[in-house]
PDB file of C-alpha atoms in Angstrom:
ATOM      1  CA  MET A  11     112.585  90.775 107.388  1.00 91.00           C
ATOM      2  CA  VAL A  12     115.176  88.369 105.194  1.00 89.00           C
ATOM      3  CA  ARG A  13     115.881  84.956 104.967  1.00 88.00           C
ATOM      4  CA  ARG A  14     120.269  83.519 105.557  1.00 83.00           C
ATOM      5  CA  HIS A  15     120.534  81.795 102.877  1.00 73.00           C
ATOM      6  CA  GLU A  16     120.874  78.154 103.233  1.00 69.00           C
ATOM      7  CA  GLY A  17     124.806  77.559 103.256  1.00 62.00           C
ATOM      8  CA  THR A  18     125.684  79.990 105.886  1.00 67.00           C
ATOM      9  CA  ALA A  19     127.464  78.554 108.887  1.00 58.00           C
ATOM     10  CA  PHE A  20     125.312  80.503 111.373  1.00 63.00           C
ATOM     11  CA  MET A  21     121.223  80.500 111.393  1.00 68.00           C
ATOM     12  CA  ALA A  22     121.478  79.218 107.872  1.00 71.00           C
ATOM     13  CA  GLY A  23     117.798  79.261 106.094  1.00 81.00           C
ATOM     14  CA  ALA A  24     116.237  81.363 109.486  1.00 88.00           C
ATOM     15  CA  ASP A  25     114.449  84.813 108.820  1.00 91.00           C
ATOM     16  CA  VAL A  26     115.837  87.572 110.530  1.00 92.00           C
ATOM     17  CA  PHE A  27     116.891  91.373 110.362  1.00 93.00           C
ATOM     18  CA  PRO A  28     119.276  92.959 108.022  1.00 92.00           C
ATOM     19  CA  GLY A  29     122.850  92.738 110.800  1.00 91.00           C
ATOM     20  CA  GLY A  30     126.154  91.243 110.114  1.00 89.00           C
ATOM     21  CA  ARG A  31     129.353  91.837 111.947  1.00 91.00           C
ATOM     22  CA  VAL A  32     131.328  94.971 112.561  1.00 94.00           C
ATOM     23  CA  ASP A  33     134.335  95.665 109.927  1.00 93.00           C
ATOM     24  CA  ALA A  34     136.958  96.519 110.299  1.00 92.00           C
ATOM     25  CA  VAL A  35     136.252  99.203 106.820  1.00 91.00           C
ATOM     26  CA  ASP A  36     133.886 100.124 109.931  1.00 92.00           C
ATOM     27  CA  ARG A  37     135.863 101.167 112.707  1.00 91.00           C
ATOM     28  CA  GLU A  38     138.706 102.864 109.974  1.00 87.00           C
ATOM     29  CA  SER A  39     136.184 104.605 108.073  1.00 80.00           C
ATOM     30  CA  ALA A  40     134.103 107.001 110.461  1.00 84.00           C
ATOM     31  CA  SER A  41     133.652 109.736 110.768  1.00 86.00           C
ATOM     32  CA  ASP A  42     131.760 112.945 111.091  1.00 87.00           C
ATOM     33  CA  ARG A  43     132.825 114.400 108.095  1.00 88.00           C
ATOM     34  CA  TRP A  44     130.491 112.325 106.345  1.00 92.00           C
ATOM     35  CA  CYS A  45     128.196 110.953 109.229  1.00 94.00           C
ATOM     36  CA  ASP A  46     125.067 113.368 110.929  1.00 95.00           C
ATOM     37  CA  GLY A  47     125.189 112.486 113.890  1.00 95.00           C
ATOM     38  CA  TYR A  48     128.071 111.403 115.148  1.00 95.00           C
ATOM     39  CA  ALA A  49     127.750 112.680 118.549  1.00 95.00           C
ATOM     40  CA  GLN A  50     125.120 110.695 119.779  1.00 95.00           C
ATOM     41  CA  ALA A  51     126.550 107.140 118.368  1.00 96.00           C
ATOM     42  CA  ALA A  52     129.405 107.500 120.196  1.00 95.00           C
ATOM     43  CA  ALA A  53     127.058 108.515 123.396  1.00 94.00           C
ATOM     44  CA  GLN A  54     124.469 105.499 122.915  1.00 93.00           C
ATOM     45  CA  LEU A  55     125.991 102.554 123.912  1.00 93.00           C
ATOM     46  CA  CYS A  56     127.529 103.168 127.519  1.00 88.00           C
ATOM     47  CA  ASP A  57     129.104 100.118 127.665  1.00 91.00           C
ATOM     48  CA  VAL A  58     131.471 100.469 125.062  1.00 93.00           C
ATOM     49  CA  PRO A  59     134.712 103.306 124.269  1.00 95.00           C
ATOM     50  CA  PRO A  60     132.721 105.885 121.846  1.00 95.00           C
ATOM     51  CA  ALA A  61     134.632 104.775 118.848  1.00 94.00           C
ATOM     52  CA  GLU A  62     133.940 101.663 118.999  1.00 95.00           C
ATOM     53  CA  ALA A  63     129.946 102.308 119.648  1.00 96.00           C
ATOM     54  CA  VAL A  64     129.611 104.426 116.158  1.00 96.00           C
ATOM     55  CA  ALA A  65     131.645 101.895 114.681  1.00 96.00           C
ATOM     56  CA  TYR A  66     128.194  99.519 115.668  1.00 96.00           C
ATOM     57  CA  HIS A  67     126.110 102.209 114.190  1.00 97.00           C
ATOM     58  CA  VAL A  68     127.561 102.232 110.778  1.00 96.00           C
ATOM     59  CA  ALA A  69     127.963  98.907 109.870  1.00 96.00           C
ATOM     60  CA  ALA A  70     123.804  98.523 111.093  1.00 97.00           C
ATOM     61  CA  VAL A  71     123.971 101.261 108.164  1.00 97.00           C
ATOM     62  CA  ARG A  72     125.982  98.778 106.330  1.00 96.00           C
ATOM     63  CA  GLU A  73     124.437  96.365 106.776  1.00 94.00           C
ATOM     64  CA  THR A  74     121.069  97.288 105.598  1.00 95.00           C
ATOM     65  CA  PHE A  75     121.620  98.972 102.939  1.00 95.00           C
ATOM     66  CA  GLU A  76     123.752  95.634 101.771  1.00 93.00           C
ATOM     67  CA  GLU A  77     122.037  93.093 102.616  1.00 91.00           C
ATOM     68  CA  ALA A  78     117.666  94.964 101.874  1.00 92.00           C
ATOM     69  CA  GLY A  79     119.163  97.570  99.798  1.00 92.00           C
ATOM     70  CA  ILE A  80     117.628 100.739 102.084  1.00 94.00           C
ATOM     71  CA  LEU A  81     120.087 103.405 102.751  1.00 97.00           C
ATOM     72  CA  LEU A  82     120.171 105.224 105.564  1.00 98.00           C
ATOM     73  CA  ALA A  83     121.129 108.421 104.482  1.00 97.00           C
ATOM     74  CA  ARG A  84     120.525 112.329 104.123  1.00 97.00           C
ATOM     75  CA  ASP A  85     121.003 114.834 100.508  1.00 95.00           C
ATOM     76  CA  ARG A  86     122.289 117.580 101.205  1.00 93.00           C
ATOM     77  CA  ASP A  87     118.830 119.908 101.489  1.00 95.00           C
ATOM     78  CA  GLY A  88     118.465 117.169 104.544  1.00 95.00           C
ATOM     79  CA  GLN A  89     116.651 114.459 103.074  1.00 96.00           C
ATOM     80  CA  PHE A  90     116.647 111.737 102.931  1.00 96.00           C
ATOM     81  CA  VAL A  91     118.086 110.069  99.214  1.00 95.00           C
ATOM     82  CA  ARG A  92     115.334 108.579  96.990  1.00 92.00           C
ATOM     83  CA  LEU A  93     116.402 106.044  95.548  1.00 90.00           C
ATOM     84  CA  ALA A  94     112.906 105.465  93.474  1.00 85.00           C
ATOM     85  CA  GLY A  95     113.048 106.116  89.800  1.00 84.00           C
ATOM     86  CA  ALA A  96     115.358 103.226  86.882  1.00 86.00           C
ATOM     87  CA  GLU A  97     119.141 104.997  86.480  1.00 89.00           C
ATOM     88  CA  LEU A  98     118.688 106.290  90.476  1.00 88.00           C
ATOM     89  CA  HIS A  99     118.253 101.991  91.595  1.00 86.00           C
ATOM     90  CA  LEU A 100     120.331 101.440  89.129  1.00 90.00           C
ATOM     91  CA  ARG A 101     123.441 103.556  90.261  1.00 93.00           C
ATOM     92  CA  PHE A 102     122.451 102.466  93.588  1.00 92.00           C
ATOM     93  CA  THR A 103     122.384  99.171  92.967  1.00 91.00           C
ATOM     94  CA  ARG A 104     125.826  99.339  91.460  1.00 93.00           C
ATOM     95  CA  HIS A 105     126.749 101.164  94.919  1.00 94.00           C
ATOM     96  CA  ARG A 106     125.094  97.929  96.522  1.00 92.00           C
ATOM     97  CA  ARG A 107     126.838  95.151  95.191  1.00 93.00           C
ATOM     98  CA  ASP A 108     130.593  97.029  94.841  1.00 94.00           C
ATOM     99  CA  VAL A 109     130.523  97.864  98.864  1.00 94.00           C
ATOM    100  CA  GLN A 110     128.967  94.140  99.154  1.00 91.00           C
ATOM    101  CA  ALA A 111     131.948  92.949  97.276  1.00 91.00           C
ATOM    102  CA  ALA A 112     134.419  95.334  99.181  1.00 91.00           C
ATOM    103  CA  SER A 113     135.769  97.481  96.112  1.00 93.00           C
ATOM    104  CA  ALA A 114     134.005 100.663  97.844  1.00 92.00           C
ATOM    105  CA  SER A 115     133.518 101.470 100.795  1.00 92.00           C
ATOM    106  CA  LEU A 116     129.805 102.455 102.056  1.00 94.00           C
ATOM    107  CA  GLY A 117     132.276 105.965 102.948  1.00 92.00           C
ATOM    108  CA  GLU A 118     133.438 106.049  99.205  1.00 93.00           C
ATOM    109  CA  VAL A 119     129.680 105.212  97.688  1.00 94.00           C
ATOM    110  CA  ILE A 120     128.357 107.697 100.278  1.00 95.00           C
ATOM    111  CA  GLU A 121     130.910 110.299  99.725  1.00 93.00           C
ATOM    112  CA  ALA A 122     130.842 110.092  95.653  1.00 94.00           C
ATOM    113  CA  GLU A 123     127.375 110.685  96.121  1.00 95.00           C
ATOM    114  CA  GLY A 124     127.470 113.914  98.750  1.00 95.00           C
ATOM    115  CA  LEU A 125     125.201 112.528 100.231  1.00 96.00           C
ATOM    116  CA  ARG A 126     125.702 111.836 104.905  1.00 96.00           C
ATOM    117  CA  VAL A 127     125.220 109.133 106.794  1.00 96.00           C
ATOM    118  CA  ALA A 128     122.205 109.291 109.252  1.00 97.00           C
ATOM    119  CA  LEU A 129     123.613 108.104 112.386  1.00 97.00           C
ATOM    120  CA  ASP A 130     121.323 109.961 114.268  1.00 97.00           C
ATOM    121  CA  ALA A 131     118.239 107.811 113.075  1.00 97.00           C
ATOM    122  CA  LEU A 132     119.506 104.902 114.523  1.00 97.00           C
ATOM    123  CA  VAL A 133     117.662 103.949 118.115  1.00 97.00           C
ATOM    124  CA  PRO A 134     119.327 101.427 120.595  1.00 96.00           C
ATOM    125  CA  TYR A 135     116.714  98.693 120.968  1.00 96.00           C
ATOM    126  CA  ALA A 136     118.303  95.175 122.516  1.00 95.00           C
ATOM    127  CA  HIS A 137     121.689  93.831 123.337  1.00 95.00           C
ATOM    128  CA  TRP A 138     121.867  89.969 123.088  1.00 94.00           C
ATOM    129  CA  LEU A 139     125.241  87.778 123.738  1.00 92.00           C
ATOM    130  CA  THR A 140     124.564  83.743 121.761  1.00 87.00           C
ATOM    131  CA  PRO A 141     125.468  80.754 125.355  1.00 87.00           C
ATOM    132  CA  PRO A 142     128.665  79.486 125.022  1.00 83.00           C
ATOM    133  CA  ILE A 143     126.985  76.514 123.722  1.00 78.00           C
ATOM    134  CA  ASP A 144     129.727  77.512 120.429  1.00 71.00           C
ATOM    135  CA  VAL A 145     131.983  77.926 118.848  1.00 69.00           C
ATOM    136  CA  ARG A 146     131.404  80.978 118.090  1.00 75.00           C
ATOM    137  CA  ARG A 147     129.572  83.281 120.325  1.00 81.00           C
ATOM    138  CA  PHE A 148     127.958  86.455 119.138  1.00 86.00           C
ATOM    139  CA  ASP A 149     127.024  89.695 120.774  1.00 91.00           C
ATOM    140  CA  THR A 150     124.851  91.828 119.346  1.00 93.00           C
ATOM    141  CA  ARG A 151     122.586  94.941 119.097  1.00 96.00           C
ATOM    142  CA  PHE A 152     119.945  95.194 117.685  1.00 97.00           C
ATOM    143  CA  PHE A 153     118.928  98.972 116.168  1.00 97.00           C
ATOM    144  CA  ILE A 154     115.500 100.835 115.569  1.00 97.00           C
ATOM    145  CA  THR A 155     114.947 102.602 112.388  1.00 97.00           C
ATOM    146  CA  ARG A 156     111.919 104.032 110.239  1.00 96.00           C
ATOM    147  CA  VAL A 157     112.155 102.905 106.769  1.00 95.00           C
ATOM    148  CA  PRO A 158     113.230 106.225 104.296  1.00 95.00           C
ATOM    149  CA  PRO A 159     109.847 108.087 101.762  1.00 92.00           C
ATOM    150  CA  GLU A 160     110.798 105.751  98.211  1.00 90.00           C
ATOM    151  CA  GLN A 161     112.585 103.429  99.284  1.00 92.00           C
ATOM    152  CA  THR A 162     111.909 100.055  98.837  1.00 85.00           C
ATOM    153  CA  PRO A 163     113.615  96.752 100.855  1.00 86.00           C
ATOM    154  CA  ALA A 164     114.715  94.152  98.721  1.00 83.00           C
ATOM    155  CA  HIS A 165     117.515  91.027 100.183  1.00 79.00           C
ATOM    156  CA  ASP A 166     120.463  90.722  97.975  1.00 76.00           C
ATOM    157  CA  ASP A 167     120.416  86.941  96.421  1.00 76.00           C
ATOM    158  CA  THR A 168     123.995  86.149  98.228  1.00 76.00           C
ATOM    159  CA  GLU A 169     123.787  86.400 101.751  1.00 77.00           C
ATOM    160  CA  THR A 170     120.217  86.391 101.605  1.00 78.00           C
ATOM    161  CA  THR A 171     118.137  84.190  99.796  1.00 81.00           C
ATOM    162  CA  HIS A 172     114.450  85.836 100.605  1.00 85.00           C
ATOM    163  CA  SER A 173     111.939  88.779 102.055  1.00 84.00           C
ATOM    164  CA  MET A 174     109.167  89.943 103.691  1.00 89.00           C
ATOM    165  CA  TRP A 175     107.843  93.067 105.022  1.00 91.00           C
ATOM    166  CA  VAL A 176     105.798  91.222 107.386  1.00 92.00           C
ATOM    167  CA  THR A 177     103.844  92.134 110.675  1.00 95.00           C
ATOM    168  CA  PRO A 178     105.414  91.106 113.966  1.00 95.00           C
ATOM    169  CA  ALA A 179     102.480  88.871 114.349  1.00 95.00           C
ATOM    170  CA  GLU A 180     101.989  87.609 111.138  1.00 96.00           C
ATOM    171  CA  ALA A 181     105.521  86.215 111.622  1.00 96.00           C
ATOM    172  CA  ILE A 182     105.082  84.937 114.421  1.00 95.00           C
ATOM    173  CA  ALA A 183     102.189  83.135 113.253  1.00 96.00           C
ATOM    174  CA  ARG A 184     104.229  81.776 110.429  1.00 95.00           C
ATOM    175  CA  CYS A 185     106.642  80.541 112.462  1.00 94.00           C
ATOM    176  CA  ARG A 186     103.575  79.006 114.427  1.00 93.00           C
ATOM    177  CA  ARG A 187     102.846  77.030 111.237  1.00 93.00           C
ATOM    178  CA  GLY A 188     106.129  76.058 110.258  1.00 92.00           C
ATOM    179  CA  GLU A 189     106.579  78.519 107.277  1.00 93.00           C
ATOM    180  CA  ILE A 190     109.055  80.248 109.035  1.00 93.00           C
ATOM    181  CA  VAL A 191     112.419  79.777 110.748  1.00 92.00           C
ATOM    182  CA  LEU A 192     112.785  82.588 113.287  1.00 94.00           C
ATOM    183  CA  PRO A 193     116.507  82.499 116.042  1.00 92.00           C
ATOM    184  CA  PRO A 194     115.033  83.236 119.539  1.00 93.00           C
ATOM    185  CA  PRO A 195     116.664  86.906 120.364  1.00 93.00           C
ATOM    186  CA  THR A 196     114.471  87.593 116.174  1.00 95.00           C
ATOM    187  CA  TRP A 197     111.525  85.734 118.253  1.00 95.00           C
ATOM    188  CA  THR A 198     111.503  87.725 120.816  1.00 94.00           C
ATOM    189  CA  THR A 199     111.945  90.876 119.396  1.00 95.00           C
ATOM    190  CA  LEU A 200     108.928  90.392 116.849  1.00 96.00           C
ATOM    191  CA  ARG A 201     107.322  89.619 120.455  1.00 95.00           C
ATOM    192  CA  GLU A 202     107.913  92.781 121.869  1.00 94.00           C
ATOM    193  CA  LEU A 203     106.641  94.463 118.941  1.00 95.00           C
ATOM    194  CA  GLU A 204     104.082  93.490 118.438  1.00 94.00           C
ATOM    195  CA  ALA A 205     102.601  95.506 121.507  1.00 93.00           C
ATOM    196  CA  PHE A 206     103.187  98.736 118.929  1.00 96.00           C
ATOM    197  CA  SER A 207     100.345  99.857 116.263  1.00 93.00           C
ATOM    198  CA  THR A 208     102.216 102.498 115.241  1.00 95.00           C
ATOM    199  CA  VAL A 209     106.434 103.084 114.224  1.00 95.00           C
ATOM    200  CA  ASP A 210     106.828 106.758 116.751  1.00 96.00           C
ATOM    201  CA  GLU A 211     105.029 103.929 119.455  1.00 97.00           C
ATOM    202  CA  ALA A 212     107.781 101.269 118.942  1.00 96.00           C
ATOM    203  CA  MET A 213     110.419 104.525 118.723  1.00 96.00           C
ATOM    204  CA  GLY A 214     109.420 106.107 121.590  1.00 96.00           C
ATOM    205  CA  ALA A 215     109.623 102.597 123.894  1.00 95.00           C
ATOM    206  CA  ALA A 216     113.065 102.112 121.996  1.00 96.00           C
ATOM    207  CA  ARG A 217     114.513 105.230 123.153  1.00 95.00           C
ATOM    208  CA  ARG A 218     113.136 104.501 127.043  1.00 94.00           C
ATOM    209  CA  ARG A 219     113.955 101.726 126.871  1.00 91.00           C
ATOM    210  CA  GLN A 220     116.271 100.442 129.372  1.00 89.00           C
ATOM    211  CA  ILE A 221     118.857  98.321 127.268  1.00 91.00           C
ATOM    212  CA  THR A 222     120.899  94.843 129.332  1.00 89.00           C
ATOM    213  CA  ARG A 223     122.751  91.905 127.896  1.00 90.00           C
ATOM    214  CA  ARG A 224     120.373  88.824 127.483  1.00 90.00           C
ATOM    215  CA  GLU A 225     122.437  85.967 127.676  1.00 91.00           C
ATOM    216  CA  PRO A 226     120.503  82.579 126.900  1.00 92.00           C
ATOM    217  CA  GLU A 227     121.861  79.943 129.411  1.00 93.00           C
ATOM    218  CA  PHE A 228     121.627  76.596 127.663  1.00 93.00           C
ATOM    219  CA  LEU A 229     120.348  73.320 129.871  1.00 94.00           C
ATOM    220  CA  VAL A 230     119.473  69.169 129.140  1.00 93.00           C
ATOM    221  CA  ARG A 231     117.015  68.400 131.008  1.00 91.00           C
ATOM    222  CA  GLY A 232     117.037  64.437 129.986  1.00 91.00           C
ATOM    223  CA  ASP A 233     116.958  64.473 125.654  1.00 91.00           C
ATOM    224  CA  ARG A 234     115.645  68.081 125.960  1.00 92.00           C
ATOM    225  CA  LYS A 235     117.443  71.077 124.660  1.00 93.00           C
ATOM    226  CA  LEU A 236     116.570  74.211 125.984  1.00 94.00           C
ATOM    227  CA  LEU A 237     117.687  77.876 126.375  1.00 93.00           C
ATOM    228  CA  VAL A 238     116.387  79.453 128.642  1.00 93.00           C
ATOM    229  CA  LEU A 239     116.587  83.616 128.671  1.00 92.00           C
ATOM    230  CA  PRO A 240     116.101  86.258 132.277  1.00 87.00           C
ATOM    231  CA  GLY A 241     113.631  85.876 133.572  1.00 86.00           C
ATOM    232  CA  ASP A 242     112.961  82.625 133.758  1.00 88.00           C
ATOM    233  CA  PRO A 243     112.378  79.873 136.066  1.00 89.00           C
ATOM    234  CA  LEU A 244     114.867  78.038 135.318  1.00 90.00           C
ATOM    235  CA  SER A 245     116.946  81.155 134.838  1.00 88.00           C
ATOM    236  CA  SER A 246     120.066  81.452 137.379  1.00 85.00           C
ATOM    237  CA  GLU A 247     119.361  85.304 136.503  1.00 82.00           C
ATOM    238  CA  HIS A 248     116.682  87.304 136.852  1.00 78.00           C
ATOM    239  CA  ALA A 249     115.166  89.826 134.646  1.00 71.00           C
ATOM    240  CA  ILE A 250     115.256  93.468 134.783  1.00 69.00           C
ATOM    241  CA  GLU A 251     111.750  94.169 133.853  1.00 67.00           C
ATOM    242  CA  PRO A 252     108.863  91.383 133.701  1.00 66.00           C
ATOM    243  CA  PRO A 253     109.305  89.234 130.230  1.00 68.00           C
ATOM    244  CA  SER A 254     106.677  90.214 127.398  1.00 68.00           C
ATOM    245  CA  SER A 255     106.955  86.827 126.090  1.00 80.00           C
ATOM    246  CA  GLU A 256     108.383  83.419 126.107  1.00 89.00           C
ATOM    247  CA  THR A 257     111.145  82.787 127.734  1.00 90.00           C
ATOM    248  CA  ARG A 258     112.256  79.303 126.739  1.00 93.00           C
ATOM    249  CA  PHE A 259     113.050  77.801 124.044  1.00 94.00           C
ATOM    250  CA  GLU A 260     113.164  73.873 122.903  1.00 94.00           C
ATOM    251  CA  PHE A 261     115.117  73.096 120.715  1.00 92.00           C
ATOM    252  CA  GLU A 262     113.404  70.250 118.204  1.00 91.00           C
ATOM    253  CA  ASP A 263     113.487  69.210 114.229  1.00 86.00           C
ATOM    254  CA  GLY A 264     117.070  71.549 113.738  1.00 84.00           C
ATOM    255  CA  ARG A 265     115.039  74.779 115.372  1.00 87.00           C
ATOM    256  CA  TRP A 266     114.916  76.740 118.149  1.00 90.00           C
ATOM    257  CA  LEU A 267     110.740  76.405 119.446  1.00 92.00           C
ATOM    258  CA  ALA A 268     109.186  78.920 121.989  1.00 92.00           C
ATOM    259  CA  ARG A 269     107.650  77.240 124.935  1.00 88.00           C
ATOM    260  CA  GLY A 270     105.675  77.196 127.997  1.00 74.00           C
ATOM    261  CA  VAL A 271     106.990  77.991 130.917  1.00 68.00           C
ATOM    262  CA  ASP A 272     105.600  73.848 132.194  1.00 60.00           C
ATOM    263  CA  ALA A 273     105.863  72.822 129.095  1.00 50.00           C
TER     264      ALA A 273
END
């Protein structure tokens, strides 16, 4: 997980998964010339046009590289690129900064290094839409993947200021103790991932998962501000499947906190 910079306009200081917006270059440069799994990515998000589905996957790879230093790409032998060793680490750190500064595109870096982006390593996991309580709304896709061998995640010290490799249960515990802030979609995803003891279990469940868009409802009850998810007794929308975690969040002391339905 990475912690968003305190100066960002959205979710400042929150601990989240690496990610960000789909940029124009993600749409313009996406090509099966340097992407493995192009056709698979085009078909995985059935509610958007194929080109837009590919752009979501490319953006996920790019943002994970920018924010966490993880590059989902394979070499000429079909093996995930290794970033261990001083020379490789330095070279790809420069690439990472160039992509982040938009002085080079992800595609240019990939082609210069003779690699192919592994779009097929990404499995869709969830779809969230923020409620209409702010001028800015976000339509967000979550993906799950396995970190390649010989790659060590680390925050970028620009958009993100801290990072940690943590189990879902420990992240939830730290949030309960007030040590970190978890936005509702992040909390819910971690609670779902708590059920799995291995990466294989989590990846397999993601492949079988029926993904529906989740849009929390914003409610005011007296002096309480609530976000309720589909399936909550206060929600006007039924859940497609039984909720696996808390479905209600209350805004308190500048953060959204998970609550039981009777709270």
